[in-house]
Each structure stands twice: as structure tokens, then as C-alpha cells.
XYZ file of C-alpha atoms in Angstrom:
302
model
C -95.229 108.292 -19.037
C -95.684 104.402 -18.470
C -98.632 102.984 -17.269
C -99.764 101.428 -13.772
C -101.631 99.180 -12.670
C -102.705 96.809 -9.130
C -100.671 93.799 -9.447
C -100.984 91.061 -6.440
C -98.077 88.210 -7.688
C -96.083 86.868 -10.736
C -94.997 84.239 -11.170
C -91.970 83.479 -12.490
C -91.500 79.898 -14.502
C -95.211 79.086 -14.292
C -95.961 76.054 -16.726
C -99.688 75.233 -16.301
C -100.699 79.286 -17.826
C -100.014 78.926 -22.065
C -97.154 76.832 -23.423
C -93.406 76.628 -22.357
C -92.069 78.572 -19.256
C -93.977 81.513 -18.510
C -94.194 84.142 -16.253
C -97.372 85.158 -15.037
C -98.481 88.664 -13.572
C -101.893 88.634 -11.642
C -104.002 91.430 -11.737
C -106.674 93.010 -9.109
C -109.225 93.090 -9.745
C -112.347 91.241 -11.674
C -116.368 91.535 -12.238
C -117.319 87.700 -11.451
C -117.792 85.881 -8.341
C -117.458 82.071 -8.709
C -117.712 80.650 -5.478
C -115.160 78.463 -5.901
C -112.882 80.764 -7.376
C -108.750 80.143 -5.552
C -107.314 84.111 -6.041
C -110.117 86.094 -4.328
C -107.146 88.343 -3.655
C -107.528 89.431 -7.298
C -111.872 89.800 -6.496
C -111.144 93.423 -5.324
C -108.655 96.464 -7.345
C -107.760 97.977 -4.245
C -105.133 96.239 -1.333
C -105.699 94.484 0.983
C -104.606 93.320 4.322
C -103.606 89.522 4.100
C -102.564 87.877 7.971
C -99.842 84.035 7.854
C -101.430 83.093 11.631
C -98.837 80.478 11.930
C -96.156 84.125 11.946
C -97.948 85.665 13.693
C -97.275 86.026 17.556
C -100.615 87.209 19.061
C -99.064 90.243 21.035
C -101.987 92.777 19.697
C -99.573 95.712 18.419
C -101.562 95.529 14.798
C -104.770 96.057 16.851
C -104.063 99.201 18.984
C -102.156 100.166 15.771
C -105.545 100.545 13.959
C -108.308 102.867 15.076
C -110.840 101.390 13.554
C -110.953 98.022 15.458
C -110.102 95.420 12.769
C -107.881 93.183 14.683
C -109.216 91.524 17.457
C -106.581 89.209 19.169
C -106.372 87.422 21.615
C -103.350 85.192 22.746
C -105.310 81.980 21.298
C -106.997 83.586 17.975
C -106.332 86.907 16.263
C -109.506 87.959 13.449
C -110.306 89.614 11.742
C -112.802 92.469 10.879
C -112.172 94.363 7.268
C -115.208 95.672 6.567
C -114.263 99.089 7.571
C -110.600 98.340 6.892
C -108.482 101.977 5.432
C -106.086 100.025 4.108
C -103.588 102.355 5.457
C -101.067 99.319 6.177
C -99.497 100.817 9.875
C -101.151 97.850 10.961
C -98.776 95.350 8.353
C -95.933 98.441 9.442
C -96.781 97.478 13.720
C -96.141 93.738 13.174
C -92.871 92.493 14.882
C -93.587 88.968 13.135
C -94.387 89.193 9.058
C -97.878 88.455 9.806
C -99.790 90.781 8.090
C -98.952 92.179 4.605
C -100.571 94.336 2.017
C -101.668 92.690 -0.311
C -101.403 94.139 -4.099
C -99.372 97.263 -4.584
C -99.517 100.641 -7.955
C -97.052 99.025 -10.267
C -95.427 100.958 -13.099
C -95.174 98.845 -16.753
C -91.678 98.977 -16.637
C -91.731 97.741 -13.584
C -93.217 95.047 -14.189
C -91.977 94.491 -17.976
C -89.185 93.988 -14.970
C -89.215 91.197 -13.613
C -90.735 89.134 -16.605
C -88.009 90.620 -18.245
C -85.334 88.729 -16.725
C -86.355 84.455 -17.168
C -86.654 86.113 -21.584
C -83.911 83.274 -22.509
C -85.667 80.741 -20.768
C -89.292 82.146 -22.812
C -86.481 81.838 -25.892
C -85.794 78.419 -25.625
C -88.896 76.946 -24.838
C -91.352 79.179 -26.524
C -92.904 80.567 -23.549
C -93.294 84.249 -22.331
C -95.488 85.908 -20.762
C -99.705 85.336 -18.946
C -100.940 88.352 -17.480
C -103.815 86.034 -15.109
C -106.230 87.150 -12.150
C -108.591 88.215 -10.785
C -110.031 89.422 -15.167
C -106.838 91.549 -16.447
C -109.055 92.759 -18.418
C -110.186 94.766 -15.469
C -107.554 96.754 -16.004
C -107.717 97.249 -20.006
C -105.006 99.965 -20.141
C -103.039 99.085 -18.114
C -103.278 95.254 -19.811
C -102.464 96.842 -22.497
C -99.402 99.124 -21.771
C -97.814 95.112 -20.682
C -98.615 92.863 -24.372
C -97.190 96.071 -25.955
C -94.681 96.302 -23.871
C -94.414 92.512 -24.097
C -94.571 91.758 -27.270
C -92.228 94.796 -28.747
C -89.811 92.414 -26.990
C -91.000 89.154 -29.320
C -92.397 87.317 -26.013
C -95.652 84.798 -26.335
C -98.437 86.487 -24.798
C -101.333 84.765 -23.282
C -104.346 86.426 -21.379
C -106.741 84.357 -18.850
C -109.915 86.102 -19.062
C -113.388 85.145 -18.465
C -114.321 87.351 -21.793
C -116.606 89.266 -19.904
C -115.332 93.073 -20.764
C -116.780 95.191 -24.038
C -115.962 93.865 -26.731
C -113.964 96.847 -28.330
C -111.197 96.325 -25.234
C -110.595 92.264 -27.078
C -110.203 93.482 -29.942
C -107.482 96.039 -28.644
C -105.816 92.649 -26.768
C -106.329 90.838 -29.840
C -103.696 92.312 -31.602
C -101.308 91.764 -29.529
C -102.426 88.546 -27.912
C -100.262 84.502 -28.895
C -103.058 83.162 -27.412
C -106.948 83.407 -25.263
C -107.367 80.642 -22.350
C -111.311 81.662 -21.822
C -112.873 80.700 -18.710
C -116.658 78.874 -19.007
C -118.074 78.674 -16.079
C -121.199 77.240 -17.235
C -123.165 77.805 -20.374
C -126.285 78.169 -18.348
C -127.260 82.015 -18.808
C -129.587 82.084 -15.185
C -126.776 78.836 -13.837
C -123.815 81.027 -14.976
C -124.912 84.467 -12.182
C -126.192 82.076 -9.549
C -122.214 81.360 -9.222
C -120.401 83.489 -10.499
C -122.670 86.642 -9.843
C -122.641 87.864 -13.552
C -125.350 86.373 -16.228
C -123.388 84.330 -19.087
C -124.404 86.622 -22.240
C -121.426 89.208 -23.161
C -119.328 86.151 -22.281
C -121.139 83.431 -25.147
C -120.987 86.487 -28.004
C -117.587 87.386 -27.207
C -116.201 83.752 -27.492
C -118.819 83.606 -30.640
C -117.210 85.873 -32.206
C -113.512 84.811 -31.448
C -114.658 82.077 -32.291
C -115.640 83.581 -36.095
C -112.660 86.038 -36.518
C -110.127 83.143 -35.453
C -108.943 83.636 -32.863
C -105.534 81.108 -31.635
C -108.631 80.473 -27.930
C -108.321 77.810 -25.210
C -111.492 77.307 -23.172
C -110.922 76.563 -19.758
C -113.608 74.410 -18.296
C -113.719 74.399 -14.115
C -115.106 71.321 -12.816
C -116.603 71.720 -9.494
C -119.227 69.807 -7.453
C -121.809 71.123 -6.280
C -122.163 73.645 -8.601
C -121.683 73.403 -12.298
C -120.845 69.620 -12.545
C -123.845 68.472 -13.571
C -125.047 66.983 -17.267
C -127.342 70.062 -17.880
C -123.689 71.828 -18.384
C -122.301 69.085 -20.325
C -125.422 69.093 -23.031
C -124.420 73.213 -22.870
C -121.553 72.662 -23.068
C -121.248 70.122 -26.709
C -124.111 72.222 -27.908
C -122.190 75.857 -27.610
C -119.488 73.836 -29.245
C -121.046 73.088 -32.224
C -122.368 75.905 -32.611
C -118.965 77.717 -33.008
C -117.108 78.385 -36.330
C -113.755 77.273 -35.131
C -114.404 75.454 -31.743
C -111.969 75.755 -29.231
C -109.348 72.531 -28.041
C -111.062 72.768 -24.447
C -109.299 71.998 -20.759
C -110.992 70.717 -18.052
C -110.034 71.773 -14.497
C -110.919 69.654 -11.770
C -111.795 71.524 -8.578
C -109.168 72.105 -6.149
C -109.808 73.029 -2.206
C -105.425 75.457 -2.522
C -107.396 78.301 -2.261
C -109.616 76.825 1.123
C -107.167 78.827 3.614
C -107.529 82.009 1.383
C -110.129 83.444 2.012
C -110.189 83.439 6.816
C -106.145 85.082 5.120
C -107.818 87.975 3.668
C -111.317 88.001 6.558
C -113.330 86.787 4.658
C -115.876 83.794 5.352
C -114.964 81.689 2.458
C -118.459 80.687 -0.512
C -117.881 77.228 -1.248
C -118.815 75.108 1.881
C -116.638 73.182 3.634
C -117.594 69.962 2.625
C -117.631 70.002 -0.610
C -115.054 67.305 -2.378
C -111.722 68.449 -4.722
C -112.547 66.414 -8.046
C -109.885 64.616 -9.604
C -109.170 63.516 -12.443
C -111.595 60.488 -13.229
C -114.071 62.183 -12.349
C -114.596 64.141 -15.155
C -113.595 61.405 -17.391
C -116.676 60.903 -18.488
C -117.718 64.024 -19.560
C -113.196 64.443 -22.162
C -115.055 61.438 -23.462
C -118.111 63.006 -24.845
C -116.055 65.767 -25.905
C -114.199 63.748 -28.012
C -117.299 61.590 -29.088
C -118.309 64.912 -30.450
C -115.382 65.103 -31.873
C -113.942 67.837 -29.688
C -110.468 68.156 -28.868
C -109.666 68.028 -25.820
C -107.964 67.526 -22.147
C -107.743 67.628 -18.020
C -105.988 70.141 -16.857
């Protein structure tokens, strides 16, 4: 029987999640709670209600269909109050304008691969393939492994984008069918890491060190977020951490953007990032790039 898992999106023709033209499969569920997360629909493993307010006709049929009072609809507004949501989907079925949808569906590995396989000719010519992202793809290890094994069997290049906050045994199994790890590094100080992500960093640091010792192909992706981790202590800690690795991987600095800010209200949640935190630019991370290059590390802005 083919493995099943929760998926919230499959993006074809992706150019930023590994080499070449790729299909990125976004799996639901994540143990981290990063304040700047731009995929909040990936936090929970369960499906969620999402509202596209621009499509709402304010007819109130969703409120009539919901037995738990999760919709407050007026002529001017539509507020979601989803703490008691049963994820039954009745409001989605009742909506005549398509403003409501269930985010996340239970899919078999075969069904996912049927989508991924559509662009196999592009992978062959560009060096691309399948990328697993999320959420945190290793939060569903059996499903992630099933997808990676099928892709490898079909000679597709495989990438896993992960926080590496998983059991080492899981990473070992995944590494056997993964061509490249994109590892998100949020901070090097464990207390600060916990403050901005909800979890401490020791497991991540141990795993990255062991991945480096094992010689696994890897890139470190560092989100650069004003007021959160864009601070001198992180830069100094990053330099020290890279020095400690057997084979320091290339580093990608990722300036913070606000493209996911509107997703929080659509999911009926308050955004954890203050609205006045500005987006960052490549110019903002330039001093970090210069410092890392001066230390002899390969790096670029992503």
C-alpha cells in the first residue's frame, strides 16, 4: 500500500528550491514556530480553513452552515474565529463564491508523484527534480521517505528543505535518497533560537555538524530578519559555527520579505510579526556577505 501524507501545495516550475527546474511539494506540519514564517498553513498537520476576503460575497451562508460559530459575517467584514473549528468543511461547501477553501489534503505518494512526473522532461534538461519543503517535511518522515524513494527510482534529482530539527536516525534514512539538503539556520545562540522559533537549537547544531562530517551535500539558508535575528551576535556566532564544521557548506542569506503577511488573517490568526518590521534587501545583508567572504566562506544573497 502506498504511503499517505498531508500536503498543502505542489508548485511546478520552481526555480529557487534547488538546481534547475523543480517541482516543490509542501508537506504540512512543523515543530518550529518562526515569527517570520511565510507558510503558516504548514504549521499544523491537520487541514485548515482559509478565507480569500476579496472573493467573499458576505452572504452569511458559511455562518449558517457552521455549528460552532467560527464565522462572523457582516456586510463589511468576514472574521474567522477558528479555535473551535472541527475542520468539517461544511462552510466551504456552503460558500457560493469560492472564498473559503480547505488547505491541506491527504494524498498518496503515487498521487503526488503523478503531479511531479509531469515535468520530468524539464528536469532532465535543466538538472532539476523534486524538492520537499513545508512546513517541515521531516515532520512526516515515512511519507517524505516514500516520495524521495520514488523520485530516486525514477532518476530525479532530490532536494529536502529542512530545519534539520529531527532525529538523527531519520536524517540518515532520508540522506540515502537525497541529493541535496537545504538547511535553514535561524540563529546560533540557542536561547535566541528558542525566542524566535519556539525550540532550542542544540539538536539542529548537532545534526548539521554530523551532516558536515558525513560529507552530505548541503547548503545553509539563513533568514535575515530585522528585530528578530539580524544582530551582530548572530553574525559572530555564524562565523564561529562555520569554522567548527568539518566541511563548511555554502551559505545563502535570505532577506526577510512580507509576502506571507496576509496569510495569517486568511487563516483566522494574528500575525506574530509586528506590522512595522520592514522588509530587508540585498543591500542590508551585504555587510554579512562581506564578513563571511573575508573569512573564506562561500556565500550569496538568495
